[in-house]
Amino acid sequence: MTKPLRVLIANRGEIALRIARACRLMGLETIGVYSEADADLAHLNCVDTKVCIGPASAAQSYLNQERILRAAQLCQADMVHPGYGFLSENPDFAEAVACAGLTFIGPTAQVMRLMGDKISAKREMIAAGVPCLPGSDGALPDTTQDTQRICDAIGYPLIVKASAGGGGRGMRIVETSADVVGAVTNARQESLLAFGKNDVYAERFLKSPRHIEIQVMADRHGNAVWLGARDCSVQRRHQKLVEEAPPTGIPEQNITTLGTKCAQACQLIGYVGAGTFEFLYEDGQFYFIEMNTRLQVEHPVTEMTCGIDIVREQIAVALGNPLSFTQDDVQCVGHAIECRINAENPDTFLPHPGKITQWWPAGGPGVRMDSHIYESYVVPPYYDSLIAKLIVHGSSREDAIERMRAALDETRIGGICTTIALQQRVLQAEAFLSGTVTVHSLDKGLMK
Amino acid sequence: MVSCDVPMGGGQIKLDLAPQKTAEVAHHSATPAAAIVQTVDALSPEMGIFSEAVVEEGLHVSQNTILGFVDVGPLRLALEAPIAGTMLLCLVPVNSVVGYHQPFSVSSQTNARSALLALQCPIKGFYPSGMFYHPARA
């Protein structure tokens, strides 16, 4: 009898529990790692082996490659699942895992680097026929005159972005030609400080776009499929709060054309595993923003509509198996909505860590709660404030909205503030009901 | 219970002062001969392999005595007694994986004075396990 393979889960919270469950389903052994502040995490009761890797600080625990790899070696792991956030999109970590003789559950470091740099990613997408925003072909030149000429040709408003950027850093919106030089200089300085690189590029700025994304899966045998689209336009300061699948009000054929191009792009760049192509959508056109080379927080809405266990498939692909389905097998049925429940004040969005004194998760047909919390669990102040994902599936969008409203009403989380009150307001807002929410709607107070 | 009258406005209020906890501490301090047992976890300094136990169970050790070693790759880190006492029980088998700050052994059996001092001035990185009782009542 062969020894079961051991998967080290290099993450915490709900996603660690999600991965542990998928591994158990596949007969794989699991290793849970945790920081000193996280000894009471729920998934540690489901894993075969657990080890404390360091102090509470993420830099000394979940973001510390050396400690994660040491735990993997000490506990004799065969594979490492990075989850999302932390080291999940760090090509150096993926490379270090491979160098240690382990399997990284995700794409290769080379592909992560290619898609992690926004300039090279955009170049690859243009080559694959994926629609991109009009912009500079590569990094803006050092000379002021050439930069001005390129930006004038793109047209205004435009946005200057750091090629290594993320989280809004190294980003400037330019309204007129006169503002170009100052904006580029500032963006370069900010990028250098934040990412160690001062390469910036420019592209057309969309004023009222929606955020649409395509879920893909690819294996090592050259197969790539797309699993439907998601609308993640309900955002607060670039953080998604409500996601749904499929997007409403966009012709199905347009999404099919886009999804097909994304799957082809995966084959072109040699992508392996689960990934997401993110787009802005305005006036009937899609524009590529970036690719997330990992599992997404919002993957459950896709799972609920297409009936495929993405985490399980991700692990199977990493084991070298071909995808267990073809594009023709993928049928998206009904409508799914996810609310990210954060331990935050719903008005100020300030984090609200503390002890959970009451926990009553919603249930019933078509309701799924992905969460690691329980009564008496203490939400630590050191990490992301996501404590639960409430997902519903209905026969139509209207049905899903009704189910989500009921599920939010039923859910009880005592002892801390959560975003539930805000999500209840969003689910009643005219803009949400009519499917016209843009990425700016929440920040502009249009859903109060 | 002690009472006192305090002038307040045109009249006065009566305060009943409850005994403070310090009085209890003083009571214990006044009876040093009575042994109070406190167990203290010695915590692994790092994630690694517990490679060697130096002190046998039942042996009395002074503070900072090396109890064992944890190997972190080529490094060998010493695991020291947090306070003076008797090594009661080693919780981790030799050659097994220990996590960062994982309890390694229950090390101290002390008299009343040092136990109280340890509670009042815990050494960084070592925490009382919560077991603190008077043997006469236990």
Coordinates of C-alpha atoms in Angstrom, one line a residue:
Chain A
M1 CA 0.0 0.0 0.0
T2 CA 1.5 3.4 -1.0
K3 CA 1.8 6.1 1.5
P4 CA -0.7 9.0 0.9
L5 CA 0.8 12.2 -0.4
R6 CA 1.0 15.0 2.1
V7 CA -0.2 18.5 1.3
L8 CA 1.0 21.4 3.3
I9 CA -1.6 24.2 3.5
A10 CA 0.4 27.4 3.5
N11 CA -2.5 29.6 4.6
R12 CA -5.0 30.3 7.3
G13 CA -8.7 31.0 7.9
E14 CA -11.5 29.8 5.7
I15 CA -9.4 29.0 2.7
A16 CA -7.2 26.7 4.8
L17 CA -10.3 24.8 5.9
R18 CA -11.6 24.7 2.3
I19 CA -8.3 23.1 1.1
A20 CA -8.2 20.7 4.0
R21 CA -11.7 19.5 3.1
A22 CA -10.7 19.0 -0.6
C23 CA -7.6 17.0 0.4
R24 CA -9.6 14.8 2.7
L25 CA -12.0 14.1 -0.1
M26 CA -9.1 13.0 -2.3
G27 CA -7.5 10.8 0.4
L28 CA -4.5 13.1 0.8
E29 CA -2.9 13.8 4.2
T30 CA -2.7 17.4 5.3
I31 CA -0.3 19.5 7.2
G32 CA -1.6 22.7 8.8
V33 CA 0.8 25.5 9.6
Y34 CA -0.1 28.4 11.9
S35 CA 1.2 31.4 13.7
E36 CA 1.4 31.8 17.4
A37 CA -1.8 33.9 17.2
D38 CA -3.7 31.2 15.3
A39 CA -3.5 28.1 17.4
D40 CA -7.3 27.9 17.6
L41 CA -7.9 28.0 13.8
A42 CA -10.7 25.6 12.8
H43 CA -8.8 23.8 10.1
L44 CA -6.2 22.6 12.6
N45 CA -8.8 20.1 13.9
C46 CA -9.1 18.6 10.4
V47 CA -5.5 18.2 9.4
D48 CA -3.3 15.2 10.0
T49 CA -0.3 17.2 11.3
K50 CA 0.0 20.7 12.5
V51 CA 3.0 22.9 13.4
C52 CA 3.4 26.4 14.7
I53 CA 5.7 28.2 12.3
G54 CA 6.3 31.5 14.0
P55 CA 5.1 34.6 15.8
A56 CA 1.8 36.4 15.0
S57 CA 3.3 38.8 12.5
A58 CA 2.6 37.6 8.9
A59 CA 6.1 38.6 7.9
Q60 CA 7.4 36.0 10.4
S61 CA 4.9 33.3 9.7
Y62 CA 2.6 33.1 6.6
L63 CA 4.8 35.3 4.5
N64 CA 8.0 33.8 5.6
Q65 CA 9.2 31.4 2.8
E66 CA 12.0 29.9 4.9
R67 CA 9.7 29.0 7.7
I68 CA 7.0 27.5 5.4
L69 CA 9.6 25.5 3.6
R70 CA 11.2 24.3 6.8
A71 CA 7.8 23.1 8.0
A72 CA 7.3 21.3 4.7
Q73 CA 10.7 19.6 5.1
L74 CA 10.2 18.7 8.8
C75 CA 6.7 17.3 8.2
Q76 CA 7.7 15.6 5.0
A77 CA 5.3 17.3 2.7
D78 CA 5.0 16.4 -0.9
M79 CA 2.9 19.3 -2.1
V80 CA 2.3 22.9 -1.1
H81 CA -1.1 24.6 -1.5
P82 CA -0.7 28.4 -1.2
G83 CA -4.4 29.3 -1.1
Y84 CA -4.9 33.0 -1.9
G85 CA -3.0 36.1 -0.6
F86 CA 0.2 35.6 1.3
L87 CA 2.7 33.7 -0.9
S88 CA 0.2 32.5 -3.5
E89 CA 1.4 34.8 -6.3
N90 CA 5.1 35.0 -5.3
P91 CA 7.2 33.3 -8.1
D92 CA 10.2 33.1 -5.9
F93 CA 8.3 31.0 -3.5
A94 CA 6.9 28.8 -6.2
E95 CA 10.5 28.3 -7.5
A96 CA 11.8 27.6 -4.0
V97 CA 9.1 24.9 -3.5
A98 CA 10.0 23.3 -6.7
C99 CA 13.7 23.5 -5.9
A100 CA 13.0 21.7 -2.6
G101 CA 11.6 18.8 -4.6
L102 CA 8.0 19.6 -3.8
T103 CA 5.0 20.3 -6.0
F104 CA 3.6 23.8 -5.9
I105 CA -0.1 23.7 -6.5
G106 CA -0.3 26.4 -9.1
P107 CA 1.4 27.6 -12.2
T108 CA 5.2 27.6 -12.7
A109 CA 7.3 30.4 -11.4
Q110 CA 8.1 31.4 -15.0
V111 CA 4.4 32.0 -15.9
M112 CA 3.8 33.8 -12.6
R113 CA 6.6 36.2 -13.4
L114 CA 5.3 36.7 -16.9
M115 CA 1.7 37.5 -15.7
G116 CA 2.9 39.3 -12.5
D117 CA 4.5 42.1 -14.5
K118 CA 1.6 44.1 -16.0
I119 CA 3.6 45.2 -19.1
S120 CA 4.6 41.7 -20.1
A121 CA 1.2 40.3 -19.2
K122 CA -0.5 42.9 -21.5
R123 CA 1.9 42.1 -24.3
E124 CA 1.0 38.4 -24.0
M125 CA -2.7 39.1 -23.9
I126 CA -2.5 41.3 -27.0
A127 CA -0.6 38.4 -28.8
A128 CA -3.4 36.0 -27.7
G129 CA -6.1 38.3 -29.0
V130 CA -7.5 39.2 -25.6
P131 CA -8.9 42.7 -25.6
C132 CA -6.8 45.3 -23.8
L133 CA -7.1 49.0 -23.1
P134 CA -5.4 51.3 -25.6
G135 CA -2.2 52.4 -24.0
S136 CA 1.6 52.7 -24.2
D137 CA 3.2 49.6 -25.8
G138 CA 5.4 48.8 -22.8
A139 CA 6.9 51.0 -20.2
L140 CA 6.8 54.8 -20.7
P141 CA 10.2 56.1 -21.9
D142 CA 12.5 58.2 -19.6
T143 CA 12.3 61.3 -21.8
T144 CA 9.6 63.8 -21.1
Q145 CA 8.9 64.6 -24.7
D146 CA 8.3 61.0 -25.8
T147 CA 6.1 60.3 -22.7
Q148 CA 4.0 63.4 -23.5
R149 CA 3.6 62.3 -27.1
I150 CA 2.5 58.7 -26.2
C151 CA 0.0 60.0 -23.6
D152 CA -1.5 62.5 -26.0
A153 CA -1.9 59.7 -28.6
I154 CA -3.8 57.6 -26.0
G155 CA -6.1 60.4 -25.1
Y156 CA -7.5 61.7 -21.8
P157 CA -8.4 60.8 -19.2
L158 CA -5.7 58.1 -18.8
I159 CA -4.2 56.2 -16.0
V160 CA -0.5 55.8 -15.2
K161 CA 0.2 52.5 -13.4
A162 CA 3.3 50.8 -12.0
S163 CA 4.2 47.7 -14.0
A164 CA 4.9 45.8 -10.8
G165 CA 2.0 47.5 -9.1
G166 CA -1.1 46.5 -7.1
G167 CA -3.4 47.8 -4.4
G168 CA -3.6 51.3 -6.0
R169 CA 0.1 52.1 -5.4
G170 CA 2.1 53.7 -8.2
M171 CA -1.2 54.7 -9.8
R172 CA -2.2 58.2 -11.1
I173 CA -5.2 59.4 -13.1
V174 CA -4.3 62.1 -15.6
E175 CA -7.2 64.3 -16.8
T176 CA -5.3 66.7 -19.2
S177 CA -2.1 66.8 -21.2
A178 CA -0.7 69.4 -18.8
D179 CA -0.7 66.9 -15.9
V180 CA 1.2 64.1 -17.6
V181 CA 4.8 64.9 -16.5
G182 CA 3.9 65.5 -12.8
A183 CA 1.8 62.4 -12.6
V184 CA 4.4 60.1 -14.3
T185 CA 7.1 61.5 -12.0
N186 CA 5.0 60.8 -8.9
A187 CA 4.0 57.4 -10.0
R188 CA 7.6 56.4 -10.7
Q189 CA 8.7 57.5 -7.3
E190 CA 5.9 55.7 -5.5
S191 CA 6.5 52.6 -7.6
L192 CA 10.2 52.6 -6.7
L193 CA 9.5 52.9 -3.0
A194 CA 6.7 50.3 -3.0
F195 CA 8.0 47.7 -5.5
G196 CA 11.7 48.5 -6.1
K197 CA 11.0 49.2 -9.8
N198 CA 10.2 52.6 -11.4
D199 CA 8.7 51.2 -14.7
V200 CA 5.3 52.7 -15.3
Y201 CA 2.9 52.5 -18.2
A202 CA -0.2 54.4 -19.4
E203 CA -3.6 53.3 -20.6
R204 CA -7.0 54.8 -21.2
F205 CA -8.9 55.4 -18.0
L206 CA -12.5 54.2 -17.8
K207 CA -14.8 56.3 -15.7
S208 CA -17.7 53.9 -14.9
P209 CA -16.6 50.4 -15.7
R210 CA -17.8 47.1 -14.2
H211 CA -15.4 44.4 -13.0
I212 CA -15.9 41.2 -14.9
E213 CA -13.6 38.2 -14.6
I214 CA -13.2 34.8 -16.3
Q215 CA -12.3 31.6 -14.3
V216 CA -9.9 29.3 -16.1
M217 CA -8.5 25.9 -15.4
A218 CA -5.6 24.3 -17.3
D219 CA -3.6 21.1 -17.0
R220 CA -0.1 20.0 -17.9
H221 CA -1.4 18.2 -21.0
G222 CA -2.2 21.3 -23.0
N223 CA -5.9 21.4 -22.0
A224 CA -7.5 24.6 -20.9
V225 CA -11.1 25.5 -20.3
W226 CA -13.0 28.5 -18.9
L227 CA -15.7 28.0 -16.3
G228 CA -17.9 31.0 -16.7
A229 CA -17.7 34.7 -15.8
R230 CA -18.2 36.6 -12.5
D231 CA -19.3 40.2 -11.8
C232 CA -17.3 41.6 -8.9
S233 CA -18.2 45.3 -9.4
V234 CA -19.4 45.8 -5.8
Q235 CA -16.2 47.0 -4.3
R236 CA -15.0 49.3 -1.6
R237 CA -11.6 50.8 -2.1
H238 CA -10.6 48.1 -4.6
Q239 CA -11.8 45.3 -2.2
K240 CA -14.6 43.1 -3.5
L241 CA -17.6 42.8 -1.2
V242 CA -20.3 41.0 -3.3
E243 CA -19.7 38.8 -6.3
E244 CA -22.0 37.0 -8.6
A245 CA -22.1 34.6 -11.5
P246 CA -23.0 35.0 -14.3
P247 CA -22.7 38.7 -14.9
T248 CA -26.1 40.2 -15.6
G249 CA -27.0 42.3 -18.7
I250 CA -24.0 41.2 -20.9
P251 CA -24.9 39.1 -24.0
E252 CA -23.9 35.5 -23.4
Q253 CA -22.2 35.3 -26.7
N254 CA -19.8 38.1 -25.8
I255 CA -18.8 36.3 -22.7
T256 CA -18.4 33.0 -24.5
T257 CA -16.1 34.7 -27.1
L258 CA -14.0 36.3 -24.2
G259 CA -13.9 33.0 -22.2
T260 CA -12.7 31.1 -25.3
K261 CA -9.9 33.7 -25.8
C262 CA -8.8 33.4 -22.2
A263 CA -8.6 29.6 -22.5
Q264 CA -6.5 29.9 -25.6
A265 CA -4.3 32.4 -23.9
C266 CA -3.7 29.8 -21.1
Q267 CA -2.5 27.4 -23.8
L268 CA -0.3 30.0 -25.4
I269 CA 1.5 30.9 -22.2
G270 CA 1.7 27.4 -20.8
Y271 CA -0.6 28.1 -17.9
V272 CA -1.3 25.3 -15.4
G273 CA -3.9 25.3 -12.6
A274 CA -6.7 27.6 -11.6
G275 CA -6.5 31.2 -12.7
T276 CA -8.6 34.3 -13.3
F277 CA -8.5 36.9 -16.1
E278 CA -9.8 40.2 -14.8
F279 CA -11.4 42.8 -17.1
L280 CA -13.1 46.2 -17.0
Y281 CA -16.3 46.3 -18.9
E282 CA -17.7 49.6 -20.3
D283 CA -19.9 50.4 -23.3
G284 CA -20.1 46.8 -24.4
Q285 CA -16.3 46.3 -24.5
F286 CA -14.0 44.2 -22.3
Y287 CA -10.5 45.4 -21.4
F288 CA -8.0 43.1 -19.8
I289 CA -6.6 44.4 -16.4
E290 CA -4.5 41.5 -15.0
M291 CA -4.4 37.8 -14.5
N292 CA -4.5 36.3 -11.0
T293 CA -2.4 33.2 -11.1
R294 CA -4.0 31.6 -8.1
L295 CA -7.4 30.5 -6.5
Q296 CA -9.7 33.5 -6.0
V297 CA -11.6 34.3 -2.9
E298 CA -14.8 34.3 -4.9
H299 CA -14.3 30.9 -6.6
P300 CA -17.4 29.4 -4.9
V301 CA -19.9 31.4 -7.1
T302 CA -18.3 29.6 -10.1
E303 CA -18.4 26.3 -8.3
M304 CA -22.1 26.7 -7.5
T305 CA -23.1 27.5 -11.1
C306 CA -20.9 25.0 -13.0
G307 CA -20.9 22.3 -10.4
I308 CA -17.1 21.8 -10.5
D309 CA -14.9 21.6 -7.3
I310 CA -12.2 24.0 -8.4
V311 CA -9.9 23.3 -5.4
R312 CA -10.1 19.5 -6.0
E313 CA -9.4 20.0 -9.7
Q314 CA -6.5 22.3 -8.9
I315 CA -4.9 19.6 -6.8
A316 CA -5.6 16.9 -9.3
V317 CA -4.0 19.0 -12.0
A318 CA -0.9 19.5 -9.8
L319 CA -0.7 15.7 -9.4
G320 CA -0.3 15.5 -13.2
N321 CA -3.8 14.4 -14.0
P322 CA -5.6 15.8 -17.1
L323 CA -8.6 17.9 -16.5
S324 CA -11.6 15.7 -15.5
F325 CA -13.9 17.5 -17.9
T326 CA -13.8 19.2 -21.3
Q327 CA -15.2 22.6 -22.3
D328 CA -18.3 20.9 -23.7
D329 CA -19.0 19.5 -20.2
V330 CA -19.1 22.9 -18.6
Q331 CA -22.7 24.0 -18.2
C332 CA -23.4 27.0 -16.0
V333 CA -26.8 26.6 -14.4
G334 CA -28.8 29.2 -12.4
H335 CA -27.3 32.2 -10.6
A336 CA -24.9 32.4 -7.6
I337 CA -24.1 35.3 -5.3
E338 CA -21.3 35.6 -2.6
C339 CA -21.1 38.1 0.2
R340 CA -17.7 38.4 1.8
I341 CA -18.4 38.9 5.5
N342 CA -15.5 40.9 7.1
A343 CA -14.9 41.7 10.7
E344 CA -15.2 45.4 10.0
N345 CA -17.4 48.3 10.9
P346 CA -19.9 48.4 8.0
D347 CA -19.8 52.2 7.8
T348 CA -16.1 53.2 8.5
F349 CA -14.7 49.8 7.3
L350 CA -12.3 49.9 10.2
P351 CA -11.2 46.3 11.3
H352 CA -13.0 45.0 14.3
P353 CA -11.2 42.0 15.7
G354 CA -12.4 40.4 18.9
K355 CA -14.2 37.4 20.4
I356 CA -17.2 35.8 18.6
T357 CA -19.9 35.5 21.3
Q358 CA -22.6 34.2 18.9
W359 CA -22.4 32.3 15.7
W360 CA -25.5 31.2 13.8
P361 CA -24.7 30.5 10.2
A362 CA -27.5 30.7 7.7
G363 CA -28.6 27.4 6.1
G364 CA -31.2 25.8 3.9
P365 CA -31.4 24.9 0.2
G366 CA -28.9 26.7 -2.0
V367 CA -27.1 28.2 0.9
R368 CA -23.4 27.6 1.6
M369 CA -21.2 29.1 4.3
D370 CA -17.4 28.9 3.9
S371 CA -16.1 30.0 7.3
H372 CA -13.5 29.1 9.9
I373 CA -15.2 30.9 12.8
Y374 CA -17.1 29.4 15.7
E375 CA -18.5 30.6 19.0
S376 CA -15.7 31.8 21.3
Y377 CA -13.2 32.1 18.4
V378 CA -11.2 35.3 18.7
V379 CA -10.6 37.1 15.4
P380 CA -7.0 38.2 15.6
P381 CA -6.0 41.8 14.6
Y382 CA -3.0 40.7 12.5
Y383 CA -4.5 39.5 9.3
D384 CA -7.1 40.1 6.7
S385 CA -10.6 40.7 8.2
L386 CA -12.4 38.1 6.1
I387 CA -14.3 35.8 8.5
A388 CA -16.9 34.1 6.3
K389 CA -18.2 33.8 2.7
L390 CA -21.9 33.4 2.4
I391 CA -22.8 31.9 -1.0
V392 CA -26.3 31.2 -2.3
H393 CA -27.5 29.6 -5.5
G394 CA -30.9 30.1 -7.1
S395 CA -32.6 29.3 -10.3
S396 CA -32.4 32.9 -11.5
R397 CA -30.8 36.2 -10.3
E398 CA -34.0 37.2 -8.6
D399 CA -34.2 33.9 -6.8
A400 CA -30.6 34.2 -5.7
I401 CA -31.1 37.7 -4.4
E402 CA -34.1 36.6 -2.4
R403 CA -32.1 33.7 -0.9
M404 CA -29.2 36.0 -0.1
R405 CA -31.4 38.5 1.6
A406 CA -32.9 35.7 3.7
A407 CA -29.5 34.2 4.5
L408 CA -28.1 37.5 5.6
D409 CA -31.1 38.1 7.8
E410 CA -30.6 34.7 9.4
T411 CA -26.9 34.9 10.0
R412 CA -26.0 36.0 13.5
I413 CA -22.4 36.9 14.5
G414 CA -22.1 38.4 18.0
G415 CA -19.3 40.2 19.7
I416 CA -17.8 41.9 16.7
C417 CA -18.9 44.3 14.0
T418 CA -19.3 42.8 10.5
T419 CA -20.1 44.0 7.0
I420 CA -23.5 42.2 6.9
A421 CA -25.5 45.4 7.4
L422 CA -23.8 47.0 4.4
Q423 CA -24.4 43.9 2.3
Q424 CA -28.1 44.0 3.3
R425 CA -28.2 47.6 2.0
V426 CA -26.5 46.6 -1.2
L427 CA -29.0 43.8 -1.8
Q428 CA -31.8 46.4 -1.6
A429 CA -30.1 49.1 -3.7
E430 CA -31.7 49.9 -7.1
A431 CA -28.3 50.0 -8.8
F432 CA -27.6 46.4 -7.7
L433 CA -31.1 45.2 -8.6
S434 CA -30.9 46.7 -12.1
G435 CA -27.4 45.3 -12.6
T436 CA -25.8 48.7 -13.2
V437 CA -23.3 48.8 -10.4
T438 CA -19.9 50.0 -11.4
V439 CA -16.6 49.6 -9.5
H440 CA -17.1 53.2 -8.1
S441 CA -20.8 52.9 -7.0
L442 CA -20.1 51.9 -3.4
D443 CA -17.3 54.4 -2.9
K444 CA -19.5 57.2 -4.3
G445 CA -22.2 56.3 -1.9
L446 CA -24.7 55.3 -4.6
M447 CA -25.8 52.2 -2.7
K448 CA -26.7 53.8 0.7
Chain B
M1 CA -13.8 44.6 56.0
V2 CA -12.7 48.2 56.8
S3 CA -15.1 51.2 56.9
C4 CA -14.4 54.9 56.8
D5 CA -16.4 58.1 56.5
V6 CA -15.6 60.6 53.8
P7 CA -16.9 64.2 53.8
M8 CA -18.9 64.9 50.7
G9 CA -20.8 68.2 50.0
G10 CA -22.9 69.0 53.1
G11 CA -22.8 65.5 54.4
Q12 CA -20.6 62.4 54.3
I13 CA -20.6 59.0 52.7
K14 CA -19.5 55.7 54.2
L15 CA -17.1 53.5 52.2
D16 CA -16.7 49.8 52.9
L17 CA -13.3 48.8 51.7
A18 CA -13.0 45.2 50.5
P19 CA -9.7 43.4 51.1
Q20 CA -7.4 43.7 48.1
K21 CA -5.6 40.8 46.4
T22 CA -2.3 41.9 47.7
A23 CA -3.4 40.9 51.1
E24 CA -3.8 37.3 49.8
V25 CA -0.3 37.4 48.3
A26 CA 1.0 38.7 51.6
H27 CA -0.7 35.7 53.3
H28 CA 1.1 33.2 51.1
S29 CA 4.4 35.0 51.5
A30 CA 4.0 34.8 55.1
T31 CA 4.0 31.0 54.9
P32 CA 7.0 30.2 52.8
A33 CA 7.5 26.8 54.4
A34 CA 4.3 25.5 52.8
A35 CA 5.2 24.3 49.4
I36 CA 3.1 25.6 46.5
V37 CA 3.6 23.8 43.3
Q38 CA 3.5 25.6 40.0
T39 CA 4.0 24.0 36.7
V40 CA 5.6 26.0 34.0
D41 CA 5.9 25.1 30.3
A42 CA 9.3 25.4 28.8
L43 CA 8.7 26.5 25.2
S44 CA 10.7 25.5 22.2
P45 CA 12.7 28.4 21.0
E46 CA 12.1 27.6 17.3
M47 CA 10.4 25.2 14.9
G48 CA 12.7 22.2 14.4
I49 CA 13.6 18.8 15.6
F50 CA 13.8 18.1 19.4
S51 CA 17.1 16.3 19.1
E52 CA 18.2 15.7 22.6
A53 CA 17.0 15.8 26.2
V54 CA 19.7 16.6 28.6
V55 CA 17.9 16.6 32.0
E56 CA 16.1 13.5 33.2
E57 CA 12.6 13.7 34.7
G58 CA 12.7 14.2 38.5
L59 CA 15.9 16.1 38.5
H60 CA 16.1 19.5 40.1
V61 CA 17.5 22.3 38.0
S62 CA 18.4 25.9 38.5
Q63 CA 17.1 28.7 36.3
N64 CA 18.6 28.8 32.8
T65 CA 19.8 25.2 33.0
I66 CA 19.9 23.6 29.6
L67 CA 17.1 21.0 29.4
G68 CA 17.5 19.9 25.8
F69 CA 18.3 21.0 22.3
V70 CA 16.2 21.8 19.2
D71 CA 17.9 21.4 15.8
V72 CA 17.1 24.0 13.1
G73 CA 19.0 22.8 10.1
P74 CA 22.6 23.0 11.1
L75 CA 21.9 25.1 14.1
R76 CA 21.4 23.6 17.6
L77 CA 19.4 25.8 19.9
A78 CA 19.4 25.3 23.7
L79 CA 16.2 25.0 25.6
E80 CA 16.6 26.5 29.0
A81 CA 14.7 26.1 32.3
P82 CA 12.5 29.2 32.7
I83 CA 12.8 29.1 36.5
A84 CA 14.4 26.9 39.1
G85 CA 12.5 23.7 39.8
T86 CA 12.1 20.1 39.2
M87 CA 11.8 18.6 35.7
L88 CA 8.4 16.9 35.9
L89 CA 7.6 15.6 32.5
C90 CA 9.0 15.8 29.0
L91 CA 6.0 16.3 26.6
V92 CA 7.8 15.7 23.3
P93 CA 9.6 12.5 22.3
V94 CA 13.2 12.9 21.2
N95 CA 13.6 13.2 17.4
S96 CA 10.1 14.6 16.8
V97 CA 9.1 17.8 15.2
V98 CA 8.4 20.8 17.6
G99 CA 6.7 24.0 16.6
Y100 CA 7.7 27.5 17.4
H101 CA 7.1 28.1 21.1
Q102 CA 5.5 24.7 21.4
P103 CA 5.4 23.5 25.1
F104 CA 8.3 21.2 25.5
S105 CA 8.4 20.2 29.1
V106 CA 6.8 20.9 32.4
S107 CA 9.8 21.9 34.4
S108 CA 9.3 23.7 37.6
Q109 CA 8.2 22.7 41.0
T110 CA 9.0 25.5 43.3
N111 CA 8.4 26.8 46.8
A112 CA 5.9 29.5 47.5
R113 CA 8.2 32.5 47.2
S114 CA 9.7 31.7 43.8
A115 CA 6.3 30.6 42.4
L116 CA 4.8 33.9 43.3
L117 CA 7.8 35.7 41.9
A118 CA 7.5 33.8 38.6
L119 CA 3.8 34.8 38.3
Q120 CA 4.5 38.4 39.0
C121 CA 7.5 38.6 36.7
P122 CA 7.1 36.1 34.0
I123 CA 10.2 35.5 31.9
K124 CA 9.7 36.5 28.3
G125 CA 8.8 33.5 26.2
F126 CA 7.7 31.3 29.0
Y127 CA 4.2 31.2 30.3
P128 CA 2.7 29.7 33.5
S129 CA 0.4 26.8 32.4
G130 CA -2.3 27.9 34.8
M131 CA -1.8 25.2 37.4
F132 CA -1.2 27.0 40.7
Y133 CA -2.4 25.4 43.8
H134 CA -1.6 24.8 47.5
P135 CA -0.7 21.1 48.1
A136 CA -2.4 21.1 51.4
R137 CA -5.8 21.7 49.7
A138 CA -5.0 19.7 46.5

